[in-house]
GROMACS .gro file of C-alpha atoms in nm:
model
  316
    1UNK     CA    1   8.066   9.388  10.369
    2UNK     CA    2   8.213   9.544  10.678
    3UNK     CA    3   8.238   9.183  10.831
    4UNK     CA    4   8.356   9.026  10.548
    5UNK     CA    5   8.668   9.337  10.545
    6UNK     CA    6   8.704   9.244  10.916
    7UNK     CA    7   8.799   8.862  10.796
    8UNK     CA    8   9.004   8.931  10.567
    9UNK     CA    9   9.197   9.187  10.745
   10UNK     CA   10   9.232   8.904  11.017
   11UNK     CA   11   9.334   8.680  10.821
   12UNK     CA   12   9.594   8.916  10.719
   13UNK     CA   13   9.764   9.007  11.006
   14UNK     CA   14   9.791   8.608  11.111
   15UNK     CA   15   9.942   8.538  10.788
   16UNK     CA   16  10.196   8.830  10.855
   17UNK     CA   17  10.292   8.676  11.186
   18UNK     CA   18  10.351   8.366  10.982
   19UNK     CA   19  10.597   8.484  10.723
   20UNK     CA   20  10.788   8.690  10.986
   21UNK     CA   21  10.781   8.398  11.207
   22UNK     CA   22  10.953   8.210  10.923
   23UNK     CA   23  11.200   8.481  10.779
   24UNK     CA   24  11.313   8.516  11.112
   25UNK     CA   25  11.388   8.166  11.209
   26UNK     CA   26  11.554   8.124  10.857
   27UNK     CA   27  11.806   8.413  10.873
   28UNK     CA   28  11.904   8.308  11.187
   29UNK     CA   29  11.964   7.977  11.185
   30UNK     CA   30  12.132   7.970  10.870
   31UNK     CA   31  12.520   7.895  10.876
   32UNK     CA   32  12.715   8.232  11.084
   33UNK     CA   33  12.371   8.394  11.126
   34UNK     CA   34  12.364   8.779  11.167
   35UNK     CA   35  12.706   8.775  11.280
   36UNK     CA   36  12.858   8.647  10.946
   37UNK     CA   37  12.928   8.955  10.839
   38UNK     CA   38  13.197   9.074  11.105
   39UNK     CA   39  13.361   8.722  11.090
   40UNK     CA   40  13.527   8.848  10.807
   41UNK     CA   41  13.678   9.144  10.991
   42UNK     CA   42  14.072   9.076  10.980
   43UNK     CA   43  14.155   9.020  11.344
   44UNK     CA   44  13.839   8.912  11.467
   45UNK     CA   45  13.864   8.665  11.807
   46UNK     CA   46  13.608   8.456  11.852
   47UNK     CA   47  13.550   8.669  12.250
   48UNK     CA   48  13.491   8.988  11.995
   49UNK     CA   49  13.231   8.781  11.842
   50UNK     CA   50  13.104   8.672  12.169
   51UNK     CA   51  13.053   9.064  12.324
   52UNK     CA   52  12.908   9.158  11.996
   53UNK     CA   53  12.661   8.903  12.014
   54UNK     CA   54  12.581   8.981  12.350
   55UNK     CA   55  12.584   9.420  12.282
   56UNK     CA   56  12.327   9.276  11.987
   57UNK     CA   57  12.093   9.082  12.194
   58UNK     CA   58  12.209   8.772  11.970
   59UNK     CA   59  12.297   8.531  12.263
   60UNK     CA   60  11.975   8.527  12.379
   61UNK     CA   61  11.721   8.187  12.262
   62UNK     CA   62  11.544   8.260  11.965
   63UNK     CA   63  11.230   8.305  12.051
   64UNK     CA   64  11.294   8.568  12.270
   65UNK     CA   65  11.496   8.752  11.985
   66UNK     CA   66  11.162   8.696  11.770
   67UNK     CA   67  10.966   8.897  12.083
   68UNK     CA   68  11.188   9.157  12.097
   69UNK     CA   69  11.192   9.219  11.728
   70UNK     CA   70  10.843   9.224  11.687
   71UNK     CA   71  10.748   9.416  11.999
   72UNK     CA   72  10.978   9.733  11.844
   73UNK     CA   73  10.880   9.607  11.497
   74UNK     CA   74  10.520   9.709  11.652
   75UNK     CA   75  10.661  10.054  11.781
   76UNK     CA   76  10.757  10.131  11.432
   77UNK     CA   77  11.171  10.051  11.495
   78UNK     CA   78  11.259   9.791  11.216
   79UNK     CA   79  11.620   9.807  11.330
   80UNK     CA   80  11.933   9.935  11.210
   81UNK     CA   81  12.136   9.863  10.850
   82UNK     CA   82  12.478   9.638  10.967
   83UNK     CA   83  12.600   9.831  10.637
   84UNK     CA   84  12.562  10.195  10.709
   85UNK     CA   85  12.398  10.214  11.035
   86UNK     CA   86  12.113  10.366  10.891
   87UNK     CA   87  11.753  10.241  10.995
   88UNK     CA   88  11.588  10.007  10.837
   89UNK     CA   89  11.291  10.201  10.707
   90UNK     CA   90  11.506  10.466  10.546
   91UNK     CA   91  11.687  10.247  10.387
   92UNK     CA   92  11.403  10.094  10.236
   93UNK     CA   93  11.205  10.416  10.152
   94UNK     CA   94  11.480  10.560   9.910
   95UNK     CA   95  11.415  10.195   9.716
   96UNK     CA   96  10.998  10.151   9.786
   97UNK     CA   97  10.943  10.401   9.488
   98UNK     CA   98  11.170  10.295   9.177
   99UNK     CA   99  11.004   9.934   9.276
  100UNK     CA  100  10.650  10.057   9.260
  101UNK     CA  101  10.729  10.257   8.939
  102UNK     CA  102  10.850   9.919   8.768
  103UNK     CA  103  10.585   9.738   8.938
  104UNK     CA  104  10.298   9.990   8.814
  105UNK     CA  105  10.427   9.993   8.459
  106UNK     CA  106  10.469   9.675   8.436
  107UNK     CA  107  10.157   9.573   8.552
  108UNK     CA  108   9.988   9.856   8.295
  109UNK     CA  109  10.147   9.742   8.034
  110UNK     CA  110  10.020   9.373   8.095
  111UNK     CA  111   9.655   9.464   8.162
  112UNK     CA  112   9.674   9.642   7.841
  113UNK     CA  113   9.845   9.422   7.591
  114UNK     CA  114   9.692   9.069   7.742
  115UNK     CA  115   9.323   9.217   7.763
  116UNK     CA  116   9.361   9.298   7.384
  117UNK     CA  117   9.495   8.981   7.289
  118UNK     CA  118   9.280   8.749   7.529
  119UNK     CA  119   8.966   8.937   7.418
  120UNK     CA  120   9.094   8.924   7.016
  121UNK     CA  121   9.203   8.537   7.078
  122UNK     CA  122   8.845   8.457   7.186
  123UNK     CA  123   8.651   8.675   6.921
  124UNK     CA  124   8.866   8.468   6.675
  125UNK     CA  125   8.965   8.147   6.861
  126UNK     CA  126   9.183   7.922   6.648
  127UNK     CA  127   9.254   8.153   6.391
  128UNK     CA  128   9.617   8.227   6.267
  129UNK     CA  129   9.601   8.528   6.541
  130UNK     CA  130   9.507   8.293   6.787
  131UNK     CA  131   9.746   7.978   6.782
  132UNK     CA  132  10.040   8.243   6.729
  133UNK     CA  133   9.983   8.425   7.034
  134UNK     CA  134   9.946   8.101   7.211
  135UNK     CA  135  10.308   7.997   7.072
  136UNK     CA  136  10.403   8.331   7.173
  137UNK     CA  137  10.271   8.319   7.539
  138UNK     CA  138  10.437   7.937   7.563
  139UNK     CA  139  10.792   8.071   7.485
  140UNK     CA  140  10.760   8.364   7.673
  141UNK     CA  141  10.658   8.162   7.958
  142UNK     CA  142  10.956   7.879   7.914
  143UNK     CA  143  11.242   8.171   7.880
  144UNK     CA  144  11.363   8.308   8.211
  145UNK     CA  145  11.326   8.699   8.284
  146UNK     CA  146  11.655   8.784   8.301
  147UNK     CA  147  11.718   8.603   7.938
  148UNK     CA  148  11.506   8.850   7.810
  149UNK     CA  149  11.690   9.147   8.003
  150UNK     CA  150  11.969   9.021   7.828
  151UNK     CA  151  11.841   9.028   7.487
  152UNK     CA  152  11.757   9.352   7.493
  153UNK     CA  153  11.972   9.517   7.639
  154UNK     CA  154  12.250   9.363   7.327
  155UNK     CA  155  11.925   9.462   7.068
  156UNK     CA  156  11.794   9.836   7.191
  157UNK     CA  157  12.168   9.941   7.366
  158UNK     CA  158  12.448   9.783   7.207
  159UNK     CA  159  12.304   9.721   6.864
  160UNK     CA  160  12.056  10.024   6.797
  161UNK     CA  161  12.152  10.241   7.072
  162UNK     CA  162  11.767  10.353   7.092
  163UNK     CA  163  11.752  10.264   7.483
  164UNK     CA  164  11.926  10.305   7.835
  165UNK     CA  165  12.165   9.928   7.920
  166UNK     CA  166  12.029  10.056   8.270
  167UNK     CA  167  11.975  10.266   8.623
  168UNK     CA  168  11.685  10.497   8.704
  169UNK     CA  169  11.809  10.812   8.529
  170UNK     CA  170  12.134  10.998   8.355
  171UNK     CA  171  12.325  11.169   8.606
  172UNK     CA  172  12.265  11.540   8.565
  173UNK     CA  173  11.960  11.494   8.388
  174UNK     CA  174  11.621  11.427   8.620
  175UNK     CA  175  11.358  11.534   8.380
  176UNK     CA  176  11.062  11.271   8.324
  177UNK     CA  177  11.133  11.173   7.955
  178UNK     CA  178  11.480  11.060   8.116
  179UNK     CA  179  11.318  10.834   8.356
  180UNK     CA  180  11.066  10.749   8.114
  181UNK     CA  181  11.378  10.631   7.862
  182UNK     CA  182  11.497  10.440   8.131
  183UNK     CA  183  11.197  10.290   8.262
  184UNK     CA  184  11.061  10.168   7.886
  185UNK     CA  185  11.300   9.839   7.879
  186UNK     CA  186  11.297   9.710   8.220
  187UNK     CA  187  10.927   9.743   8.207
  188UNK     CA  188  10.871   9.617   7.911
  189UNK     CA  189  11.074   9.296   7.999
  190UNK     CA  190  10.899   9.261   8.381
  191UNK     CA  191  10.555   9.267   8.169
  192UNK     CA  192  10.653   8.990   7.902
  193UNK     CA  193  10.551   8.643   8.143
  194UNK     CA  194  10.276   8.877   8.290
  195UNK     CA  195  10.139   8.962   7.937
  196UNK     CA  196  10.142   8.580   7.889
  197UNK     CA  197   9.980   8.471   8.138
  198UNK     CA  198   9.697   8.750   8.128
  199UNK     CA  199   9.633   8.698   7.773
  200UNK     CA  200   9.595   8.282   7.836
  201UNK     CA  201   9.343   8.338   8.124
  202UNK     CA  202   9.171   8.651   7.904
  203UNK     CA  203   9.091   8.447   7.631
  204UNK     CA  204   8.969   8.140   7.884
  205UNK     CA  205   8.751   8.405   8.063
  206UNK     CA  206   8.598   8.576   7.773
  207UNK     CA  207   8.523   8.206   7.605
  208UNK     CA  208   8.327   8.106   7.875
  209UNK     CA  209   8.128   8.462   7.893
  210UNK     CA  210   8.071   8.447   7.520
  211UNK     CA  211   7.847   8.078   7.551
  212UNK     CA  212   7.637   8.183   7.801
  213UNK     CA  213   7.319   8.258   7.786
  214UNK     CA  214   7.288   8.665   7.833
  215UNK     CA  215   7.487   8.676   7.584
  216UNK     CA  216   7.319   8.497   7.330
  217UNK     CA  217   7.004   8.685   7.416
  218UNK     CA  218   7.143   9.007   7.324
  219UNK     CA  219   7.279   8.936   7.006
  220UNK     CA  220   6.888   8.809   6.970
  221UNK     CA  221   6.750   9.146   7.026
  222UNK     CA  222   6.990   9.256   6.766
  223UNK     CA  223   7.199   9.386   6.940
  224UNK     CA  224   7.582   9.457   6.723
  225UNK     CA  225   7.854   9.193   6.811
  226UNK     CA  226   8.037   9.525   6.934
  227UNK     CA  227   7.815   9.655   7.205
  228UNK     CA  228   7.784   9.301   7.308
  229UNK     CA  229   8.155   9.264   7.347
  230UNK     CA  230   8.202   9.559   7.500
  231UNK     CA  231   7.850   9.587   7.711
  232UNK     CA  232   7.795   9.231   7.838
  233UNK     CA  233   8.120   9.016   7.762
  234UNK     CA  234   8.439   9.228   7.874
  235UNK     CA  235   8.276   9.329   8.203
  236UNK     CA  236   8.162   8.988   8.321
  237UNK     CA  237   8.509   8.851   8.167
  238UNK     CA  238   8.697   9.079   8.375
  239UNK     CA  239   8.559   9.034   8.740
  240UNK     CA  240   8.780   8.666   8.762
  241UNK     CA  241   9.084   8.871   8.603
  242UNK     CA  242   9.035   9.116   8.930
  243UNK     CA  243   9.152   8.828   9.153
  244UNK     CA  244   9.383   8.730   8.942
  245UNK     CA  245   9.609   9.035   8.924
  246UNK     CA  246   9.574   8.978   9.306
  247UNK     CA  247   9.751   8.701   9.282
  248UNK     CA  248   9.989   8.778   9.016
  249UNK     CA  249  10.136   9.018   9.270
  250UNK     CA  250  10.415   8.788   9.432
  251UNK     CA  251  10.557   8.678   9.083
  252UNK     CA  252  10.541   9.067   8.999
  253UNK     CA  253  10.783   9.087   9.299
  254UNK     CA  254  11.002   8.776   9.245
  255UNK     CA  255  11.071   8.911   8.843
  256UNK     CA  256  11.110   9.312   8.996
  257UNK     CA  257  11.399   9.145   9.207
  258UNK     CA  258  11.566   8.924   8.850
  259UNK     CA  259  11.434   9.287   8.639
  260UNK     CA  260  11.644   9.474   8.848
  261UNK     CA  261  11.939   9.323   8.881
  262UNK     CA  262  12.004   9.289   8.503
  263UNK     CA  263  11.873   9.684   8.476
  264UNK     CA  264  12.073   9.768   8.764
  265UNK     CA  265  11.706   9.946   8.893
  266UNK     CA  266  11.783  10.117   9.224
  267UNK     CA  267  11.478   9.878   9.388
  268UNK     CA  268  11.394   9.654   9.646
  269UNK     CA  269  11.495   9.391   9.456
  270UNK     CA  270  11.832   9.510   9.417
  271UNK     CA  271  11.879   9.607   9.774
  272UNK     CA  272  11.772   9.275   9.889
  273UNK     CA  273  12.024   9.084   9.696
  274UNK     CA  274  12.274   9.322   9.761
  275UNK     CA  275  12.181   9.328  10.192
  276UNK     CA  276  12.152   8.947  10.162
  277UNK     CA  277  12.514   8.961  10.020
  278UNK     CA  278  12.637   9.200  10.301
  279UNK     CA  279  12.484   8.994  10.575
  280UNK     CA  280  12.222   9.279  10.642
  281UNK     CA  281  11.956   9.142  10.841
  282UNK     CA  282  11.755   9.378  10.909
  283UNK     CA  283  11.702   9.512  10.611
  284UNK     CA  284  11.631   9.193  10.448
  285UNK     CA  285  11.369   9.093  10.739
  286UNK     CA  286  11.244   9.476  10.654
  287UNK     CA  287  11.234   9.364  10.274
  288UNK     CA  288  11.059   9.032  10.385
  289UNK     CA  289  10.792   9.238  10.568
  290UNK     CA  290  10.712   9.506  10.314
  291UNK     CA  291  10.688   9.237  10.016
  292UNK     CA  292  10.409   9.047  10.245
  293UNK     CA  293  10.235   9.371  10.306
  294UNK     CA  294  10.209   9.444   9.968
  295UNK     CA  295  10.122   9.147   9.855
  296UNK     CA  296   9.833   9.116  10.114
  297UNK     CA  297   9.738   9.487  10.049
  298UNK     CA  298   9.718   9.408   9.709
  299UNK     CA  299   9.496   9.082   9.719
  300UNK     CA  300   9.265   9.262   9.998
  301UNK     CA  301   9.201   9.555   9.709
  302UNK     CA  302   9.173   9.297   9.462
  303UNK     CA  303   8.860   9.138   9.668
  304UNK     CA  304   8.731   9.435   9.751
  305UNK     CA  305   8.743   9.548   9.389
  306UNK     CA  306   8.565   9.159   9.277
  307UNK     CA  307   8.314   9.201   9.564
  308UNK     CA  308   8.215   9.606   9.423
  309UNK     CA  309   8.185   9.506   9.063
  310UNK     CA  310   7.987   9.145   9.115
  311UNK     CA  311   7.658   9.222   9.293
  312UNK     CA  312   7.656   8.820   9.342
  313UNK     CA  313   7.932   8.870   9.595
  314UNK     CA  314   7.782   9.174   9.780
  315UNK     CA  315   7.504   8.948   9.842
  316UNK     CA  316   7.640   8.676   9.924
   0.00000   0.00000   0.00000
């Protein structure tokens, strides 16, 4: 186990040099580079731009840039905003936690609702219950995130007024059932392709639990089709489920960044369309990083989790 943790946490850290390698060369080789953003500065001569470049480090070759970012990456300095001259990792720590929040939700709410309905779809497979789900998981799949946003913010705000059009919280009031107003319908919306796609691999997992033979033996030694849902088929069902919330993580990310936008959500998201806007590359190579560290951290768990529950992997 420890050598298997070892791997992985290799493997890890070389696909982190990867993605950085990449964001790095992207943002600065894209038309104006990092100093875009003071081109637009009435007045600006091009031997302005030329001394800022060189007070910046920017007129140095690329690689060399990449070196010196890293090394003080390494040292824990990410750099400083272009935008407020804040660093990079305060900036991104007053937006880490209203991203996890929608994230965690979101992710609840999709364990929750797609378990159910995979596990009912396959209990009853081609039923009524079943082929309308699977309609249901087809649309909700074909219909972009921020369509959804849409629709309800005009149904829950403008039409019923029952929920917040958007941000974190009401000014002036920070108790949780206000956060918990506001965090309902961006959630909710975040959760909808998530609950789809659960729900389809659910019902494909539990199928294929439900004709082997354990389970057949069970119900043999009379056994109630209850416990042997719940005893033998959920449990084996889930451990493939474990890897794939693993992997779900990076299209949790890419709708958290759509999600908040339409909610106006005070996340990562946000701030990285709003920095890559502005120019601000730091923060967005910041952004970049902490998306891939998640991401990883969240896969690594999800193995770890797969190799605890299966004895098969322990052994092997």
């Amino acid at each position: 186990m420890a050598g298997y943790l070892l791997n992985r946490l290799w493997q890890s850290i070389v696909l982190l040099v990867i993605v950085s390698i990449i964001g790095f060369a992207v943002l600065n080789l894209t038309p104006g580079g990092p100093l875009s953003q003071f081109a637009l500065t009435p007045g600006m001569t091009q031997e302005a731009m030329d001394r800022i470049a060189e007070q910046m480090g920017l007129n140095r070759p690329l690689p060399v840039q990449y070196l010196d970012w890293g090394w003080r990456l390494l040292q824990g300095d990410w750099g400083t905003s272009y935008r407020d001259g804040q660093p990079v990792l305060d900036v991104i720590g007053r937006h880490i936690t209203a991203t996890l929040l929608l994230m965690g939700t979101s992710t609840a709410f999709s364990i929750a609702i797609g378990t159910w309905i995979g596990i009912h779809g396959a209990t009853r497979p081609y039923s009524i219950f079943d082929y309308t789900v699977t309609i249901g998981a087809m649309v909700a799949l074909s219909i972009p995130t921020f369509w959804f946003g849409l629709v309800g913010i005009y149904i829950f705000t403008l039409e019923l007024g029952w929920l917040p059009a958007g941000n974190m919280y009401t000014i002036g009031d920070g108790s949780v059932l206000n956060y918990l107003h506001h965090l309902i319908m961006p959630s909710l919306v975040l959760s909808l392709v998530n609950v789809a796609v659960w729900s389809r691999y659910m019902r494909t997992a539990t199928l294929d639990v439900i004709n082997q033979e354990f389970v057949k033996t069970a119900r043999a030694k009379g056994l109630t089709e209850r416990r042997v849902l719940m005893k033998h088929v959920v449990g084996n069902a889930m451990v493939p489920m474990i890897t794939l919330a693993g992997m779900q993580l990076p299209s949790i990310l890419g709708g958290a960044l759509v999600t908040e936008t339409v909610f106006t959500w005070p996340g990562m998201g946000r701030l990285f369309l709003d920095s890559l806007g502005y120019s601000d590359y730091p923060v967005v190579m910041g952004l970049l990083m902490v998306s891939a560290i998640l991401v990883l951290l969240g896969s690594l768990i999800a193995d770890l989790l797969v190799a605890l529950v299966d004895p098969r992997i322990r052994v092997s």
